[in-house]
């Protein structure tokens, strides 16, 4: 798959593992499922030394990667349910508290150089998509923290930083991610992604920061299965901003849909 599609290459091994385990009818033989050693060796690590699975989702260490692998190998059956999907951890929704979701502070690194203003504008545009869906969601840009905009900055919830990689356009994190993983990394290819506008790409990534999973992990997509750790919020939406077009998605520009907005309201309120 082409690099000009949000983490299509990084989808790689985890997508193949997921496809092998997608349903009993398609169950892989033991010889077709990679060992954890093989899976570990082939999983991409980014500039923050984190493993990337499902295209743009970070896993911070080898222990957590092993847990992810074990869930994939052990979770071969997917529930056929209606229902934008939220990530779950230990069976509970992976979401921000009511007070925190209204104050999602972030900085934008000065290391973006001449492109910094463009990133600021794209972040504003991506954030506005979710803020318009639920008035309880509020991303707060704190420019005073831009000079020290890294995951080590405790004056903001997360950082937005540049990265140079051939593996994805951008990647983010989930609410349950530890502070050392709470950054949105953006590659220069965001400016050459055709019909995918920078605001929509970052809107997709900010969807992850709110707890939303890739829509194509659901059985209706028929491909790109990731795992079963999610709960349905809305009917399946092949045009969702959280659905990769290359995974049988029907949107050409990653725009937000009315179903996406319904999902945001379902999780965080109107």
GROMACS .gro file of C-alpha atoms in nm:
model
  270
    1UNK     CA    1   0.000   0.000   0.000
    2UNK     CA    2   0.112   0.354  -0.066
    3UNK     CA    3   0.278   0.574   0.192
    4UNK     CA    4   0.035   0.852   0.106
    5UNK     CA    5  -0.236   0.676   0.303
    6UNK     CA    6  -0.243   0.725   0.683
    7UNK     CA    7  -0.019   0.445   0.808
    8UNK     CA    8  -0.108   0.195   0.539
    9UNK     CA    9   0.237   0.039   0.548
   10UNK     CA   10   0.247   0.031   0.927
   11UNK     CA   11  -0.084  -0.157   0.919
   12UNK     CA   12   0.138  -0.437   0.790
   13UNK     CA   13   0.201  -0.726   1.027
   14UNK     CA   14  -0.078  -0.652   1.273
   15UNK     CA   15  -0.330  -0.640   0.988
   16UNK     CA   16  -0.203  -0.970   0.850
   17UNK     CA   17  -0.225  -1.126   1.194
   18UNK     CA   18  -0.575  -0.986   1.237
   19UNK     CA   19  -0.684  -1.105   0.895
   20UNK     CA   20  -0.567  -1.456   0.980
   21UNK     CA   21  -0.782  -1.453   1.293
   22UNK     CA   22  -1.078  -1.255   1.167
   23UNK     CA   23  -1.343  -1.527   1.197
   24UNK     CA   24  -1.379  -1.900   1.254
   25UNK     CA   25  -1.450  -1.943   0.884
   26UNK     CA   26  -1.118  -1.783   0.800
   27UNK     CA   27  -0.924  -1.927   1.091
   28UNK     CA   28  -0.555  -1.963   1.019
   29UNK     CA   29  -0.355  -2.273   1.081
   30UNK     CA   30  -0.082  -2.258   1.342
   31UNK     CA   31   0.177  -2.239   1.065
   32UNK     CA   32   0.012  -1.926   0.920
   33UNK     CA   33   0.015  -1.731   1.247
   34UNK     CA   34   0.351  -1.564   1.316
   35UNK     CA   35   0.518  -1.640   1.646
   36UNK     CA   36   0.553  -1.351   1.887
   37UNK     CA   37   0.926  -1.340   1.808
   38UNK     CA   38   0.846  -1.299   1.438
   39UNK     CA   39   0.571  -1.048   1.510
   40UNK     CA   40   0.799  -0.848   1.742
   41UNK     CA   41   1.084  -0.845   1.490
   42UNK     CA   42   0.864  -0.721   1.206
   43UNK     CA   43   0.667  -0.454   1.395
   44UNK     CA   44   0.779  -0.100   1.313
   45UNK     CA   45   0.924   0.120   1.591
   46UNK     CA   46   0.897   0.494   1.542
   47UNK     CA   47   1.110   0.791   1.644
   48UNK     CA   48   0.978   0.771   2.001
   49UNK     CA   49   1.090   0.406   2.021
   50UNK     CA   50   0.728   0.290   2.031
   51UNK     CA   51   0.577   0.003   1.834
   52UNK     CA   52   0.312   0.102   1.579
   53UNK     CA   53   0.017  -0.130   1.516
   54UNK     CA   54  -0.304  -0.085   1.318
   55UNK     CA   55  -0.145   0.185   1.108
   56UNK     CA   56  -0.120   0.471   1.357
   57UNK     CA   57  -0.163   0.336   1.712
   58UNK     CA   58   0.142   0.327   1.944
   59UNK     CA   59   0.236   0.056   2.193
   60UNK     CA   60   0.499   0.175   2.437
   61UNK     CA   61   0.698  -0.140   2.520
   62UNK     CA   62   0.758  -0.505   2.436
   63UNK     CA   63   0.546  -0.626   2.729
   64UNK     CA   64   0.243  -0.436   2.604
   65UNK     CA   65   0.314  -0.558   2.250
   66UNK     CA   66   0.308  -0.915   2.383
   67UNK     CA   67  -0.028  -0.848   2.547
   68UNK     CA   68  -0.158  -0.710   2.217
   69UNK     CA   69  -0.030  -1.020   2.036
   70UNK     CA   70  -0.190  -1.252   2.291
   71UNK     CA   71  -0.526  -1.075   2.253
   72UNK     CA   72  -0.506  -1.112   1.876
   73UNK     CA   73  -0.414  -1.478   1.889
   74UNK     CA   74  -0.673  -1.554   2.155
   75UNK     CA   75  -0.952  -1.341   2.013
   76UNK     CA   76  -1.034  -1.509   1.684
   77UNK     CA   77  -1.410  -1.455   1.705
   78UNK     CA   78  -1.563  -1.112   1.658
   79UNK     CA   79  -1.902  -1.017   1.786
   80UNK     CA   80  -2.141  -0.917   1.507
   81UNK     CA   81  -2.285  -0.599   1.656
   82UNK     CA   82  -2.413  -0.271   1.530
   83UNK     CA   83  -2.233  -0.014   1.665
   84UNK     CA   84  -1.825   0.487   1.562
   85UNK     CA   85  -1.652   0.235   1.808
   86UNK     CA   86  -1.473   0.323   2.131
   87UNK     CA   87  -1.158   0.151   2.252
   88UNK     CA   88  -1.197  -0.057   2.566
   89UNK     CA   89  -0.943  -0.147   2.834
   90UNK     CA   90  -1.035  -0.431   3.066
   91UNK     CA   91  -1.390  -0.409   2.938
   92UNK     CA   92  -1.430  -0.039   3.027
   93UNK     CA   93  -1.459   0.249   2.780
   94UNK     CA   94  -1.126   0.419   2.713
   95UNK     CA   95  -1.240   0.781   2.749
   96UNK     CA   96  -1.161   1.106   2.928
   97UNK     CA   97  -1.348   1.223   3.235
   98UNK     CA   98  -1.610   1.493   3.188
   99UNK     CA   99  -1.376   1.756   3.332
  100UNK     CA  100  -1.072   1.646   3.131
  101UNK     CA  101  -1.245   1.621   2.793
  102UNK     CA  102  -1.335   1.989   2.831
  103UNK     CA  103  -0.968   2.082   2.872
  104UNK     CA  104  -0.758   1.880   2.627
  105UNK     CA  105  -0.451   2.103   2.627
  106UNK     CA  106  -0.174   2.069   2.370
  107UNK     CA  107   0.129   2.248   2.230
  108UNK     CA  108   0.271   2.256   1.875
  109UNK     CA  109   0.648   2.217   1.850
  110UNK     CA  110   0.858   2.499   1.709
  111UNK     CA  111   1.049   2.225   1.524
  112UNK     CA  112   0.785   2.238   1.252
  113UNK     CA  113   0.968   2.552   1.137
  114UNK     CA  114   0.806   2.727   0.842
  115UNK     CA  115   0.520   2.476   0.851
  116UNK     CA  116   0.429   2.546   1.212
  117UNK     CA  117   0.146   2.789   1.134
  118UNK     CA  118   0.004   2.536   0.889
  119UNK     CA  119   0.007   2.264   1.157
  120UNK     CA  120  -0.157   2.500   1.407
  121UNK     CA  121  -0.433   2.570   1.154
  122UNK     CA  122  -0.475   2.202   1.068
  123UNK     CA  123  -0.500   2.111   1.437
  124UNK     CA  124  -0.762   2.383   1.484
  125UNK     CA  125  -0.956   2.243   1.191
  126UNK     CA  126  -0.933   1.882   1.309
  127UNK     CA  127  -1.029   1.973   1.665
  128UNK     CA  128  -1.324   2.181   1.545
  129UNK     CA  129  -1.478   1.872   1.383
  130UNK     CA  130  -1.514   1.698   1.720
  131UNK     CA  131  -1.593   2.015   1.915
  132UNK     CA  132  -1.885   2.083   1.679
  133UNK     CA  133  -2.015   1.731   1.745
  134UNK     CA  134  -2.016   1.761   2.125
  135UNK     CA  135  -1.993   2.086   2.319
  136UNK     CA  136  -1.826   1.893   2.601
  137UNK     CA  137  -1.518   1.829   2.387
  138UNK     CA  138  -1.267   2.115   2.396
  139UNK     CA  139  -0.912   2.102   2.258
  140UNK     CA  140  -0.708   2.392   2.400
  141UNK     CA  141  -0.396   2.511   2.218
  142UNK     CA  142  -0.134   2.652   2.461
  143UNK     CA  143   0.124   2.835   2.246
  144UNK     CA  144   0.328   2.942   2.549
  145UNK     CA  145   0.447   2.579   2.575
  146UNK     CA  146   0.561   2.545   2.213
  147UNK     CA  147   0.930   2.603   2.288
  148UNK     CA  148   0.940   2.289   2.504
  149UNK     CA  149   0.674   2.087   2.326
  150UNK     CA  150   0.754   1.724   2.406
  151UNK     CA  151   0.588   1.444   2.604
  152UNK     CA  152   0.796   1.558   2.902
  153UNK     CA  153   0.606   1.887   2.923
  154UNK     CA  154   0.358   1.845   3.208
  155UNK     CA  155   0.195   2.182   3.143
  156UNK     CA  156  -0.006   2.031   2.857
  157UNK     CA  157  -0.191   1.704   2.816
  158UNK     CA  158  -0.019   1.619   2.489
  159UNK     CA  159   0.229   1.751   2.235
  160UNK     CA  160   0.220   1.780   1.856
  161UNK     CA  161   0.562   1.710   1.708
  162UNK     CA  162   0.721   1.653   1.365
  163UNK     CA  163   0.860   1.316   1.263
  164UNK     CA  164   1.038   1.181   0.957
  165UNK     CA  165   0.914   0.836   0.863
  166UNK     CA  166   0.809   0.630   0.565
  167UNK     CA  167   0.561   0.434   0.777
  168UNK     CA  168   0.271   0.673   0.838
  169UNK     CA  169   0.146   1.025   0.776
  170UNK     CA  170   0.051   1.082   1.139
  171UNK     CA  171  -0.013   0.884   1.454
  172UNK     CA  172  -0.170   0.957   1.792
  173UNK     CA  173  -0.266   0.783   2.121
  174UNK     CA  174  -0.563   0.679   2.334
  175UNK     CA  175  -0.683   0.832   2.663
  176UNK     CA  176  -0.539   0.532   2.850
  177UNK     CA  177  -0.191   0.587   2.701
  178UNK     CA  178   0.080   0.684   2.953
  179UNK     CA  179   0.211   1.041   2.944
  180UNK     CA  180   0.528   0.931   2.763
  181UNK     CA  181   0.310   0.822   2.470
  182UNK     CA  182   0.080   1.122   2.455
  183UNK     CA  183   0.191   1.296   2.140
  184UNK     CA  184   0.063   1.340   1.788
  185UNK     CA  185   0.349   1.284   1.544
  186UNK     CA  186   0.317   1.433   1.195
  187UNK     CA  187   0.526   1.356   0.886
  188UNK     CA  188   0.577   1.603   0.599
  189UNK     CA  189   0.370   1.377   0.373
  190UNK     CA  190   0.061   1.532   0.532
  191UNK     CA  191   0.103   1.813   0.277
  192UNK     CA  192   0.098   1.581  -0.025
  193UNK     CA  193  -0.190   1.347   0.058
  194UNK     CA  194  -0.421   1.439  -0.227
  195UNK     CA  195  -0.786   1.464  -0.129
  196UNK     CA  196  -0.702   1.400   0.237
  197UNK     CA  197  -0.676   1.749   0.383
  198UNK     CA  198  -0.437   1.807   0.677
  199UNK     CA  199  -0.735   1.905   0.894
  200UNK     CA  200  -0.918   1.581   0.819
  201UNK     CA  201  -0.605   1.372   0.875
  202UNK     CA  202  -0.550   1.536   1.213
  203UNK     CA  203  -0.922   1.505   1.280
  204UNK     CA  204  -0.879   1.129   1.238
  205UNK     CA  205  -0.584   1.129   1.478
  206UNK     CA  206  -0.769   1.342   1.732
  207UNK     CA  207  -1.048   1.087   1.712
  208UNK     CA  208  -0.799   0.837   1.855
  209UNK     CA  209  -0.705   1.080   2.133
  210UNK     CA  210  -1.074   1.083   2.229
  211UNK     CA  211  -1.082   0.704   2.244
  212UNK     CA  212  -1.230   0.618   1.904
  213UNK     CA  213  -1.101   0.311   1.722
  214UNK     CA  214  -1.069   0.245   1.351
  215UNK     CA  215  -1.416   0.175   1.216
  216UNK     CA  216  -1.276  -0.095   0.987
  217UNK     CA  217  -1.199  -0.325   1.281
  218UNK     CA  218  -1.570  -0.411   1.272
  219UNK     CA  219  -1.683  -0.725   1.088
  220UNK     CA  220  -1.889  -0.529   0.836
  221UNK     CA  221  -1.569  -0.393   0.679
  222UNK     CA  222  -1.466  -0.741   0.577
  223UNK     CA  223  -1.095  -0.660   0.606
  224UNK     CA  224  -0.827  -0.493   0.819
  225UNK     CA  225  -0.949  -0.654   1.144
  226UNK     CA  226  -0.749  -0.533   1.446
  227UNK     CA  227  -0.890  -0.681   1.768
  228UNK     CA  228  -1.206  -0.715   1.975
  229UNK     CA  229  -1.130  -0.449   2.237
  230UNK     CA  230  -1.402  -0.204   2.142
  231UNK     CA  231  -1.766  -0.122   2.206
  232UNK     CA  232  -2.008  -0.008   1.935
  233UNK     CA  233  -2.157   0.340   1.966
  234UNK     CA  234  -2.339   0.374   1.632
  235UNK     CA  235  -2.430   0.163   1.331
  236UNK     CA  236  -2.137   0.073   1.104
  237UNK     CA  237  -2.025   0.367   0.887
  238UNK     CA  238  -1.800   0.289   0.590
  239UNK     CA  239  -1.759   0.667   0.531
  240UNK     CA  240  -1.646   0.741   0.888
  241UNK     CA  241  -1.350   0.970   0.947
  242UNK     CA  242  -1.211   0.676   1.146
  243UNK     CA  243  -1.233   0.433   0.852
  244UNK     CA  244  -0.930   0.386   0.624
  245UNK     CA  245  -1.042   0.413   0.259
  246UNK     CA  246  -0.802   0.129   0.170
  247UNK     CA  247  -0.990  -0.097   0.412
  248UNK     CA  248  -1.313  -0.098   0.210
  249UNK     CA  249  -1.399   0.254   0.322
  250UNK     CA  250  -1.624   0.464   0.102
  251UNK     CA  251  -1.496   0.814   0.181
  252UNK     CA  252  -1.236   0.968  -0.049
  253UNK     CA  253  -1.141   1.256   0.180
  254UNK     CA  254  -1.171   1.140   0.546
  255UNK     CA  255  -1.447   1.388   0.614
  256UNK     CA  256  -1.659   1.363   0.928
  257UNK     CA  257  -2.004   1.212   0.894
  258UNK     CA  258  -2.327   1.255   1.085
  259UNK     CA  259  -2.269   0.907   1.232
  260UNK     CA  260  -1.928   1.019   1.363
  261UNK     CA  261  -2.100   1.310   1.534
  262UNK     CA  262  -2.358   1.076   1.682
  263UNK     CA  263  -2.076   0.859   1.819
  264UNK     CA  264  -1.910   1.157   1.986
  265UNK     CA  265  -2.240   1.248   2.151
  266UNK     CA  266  -2.296   0.888   2.259
  267UNK     CA  267  -1.963   0.878   2.437
  268UNK     CA  268  -1.930   1.232   2.574
  269UNK     CA  269  -2.277   1.386   2.561
  270UNK     CA  270  -2.432   1.656   2.344
   0.00000   0.00000   0.00000
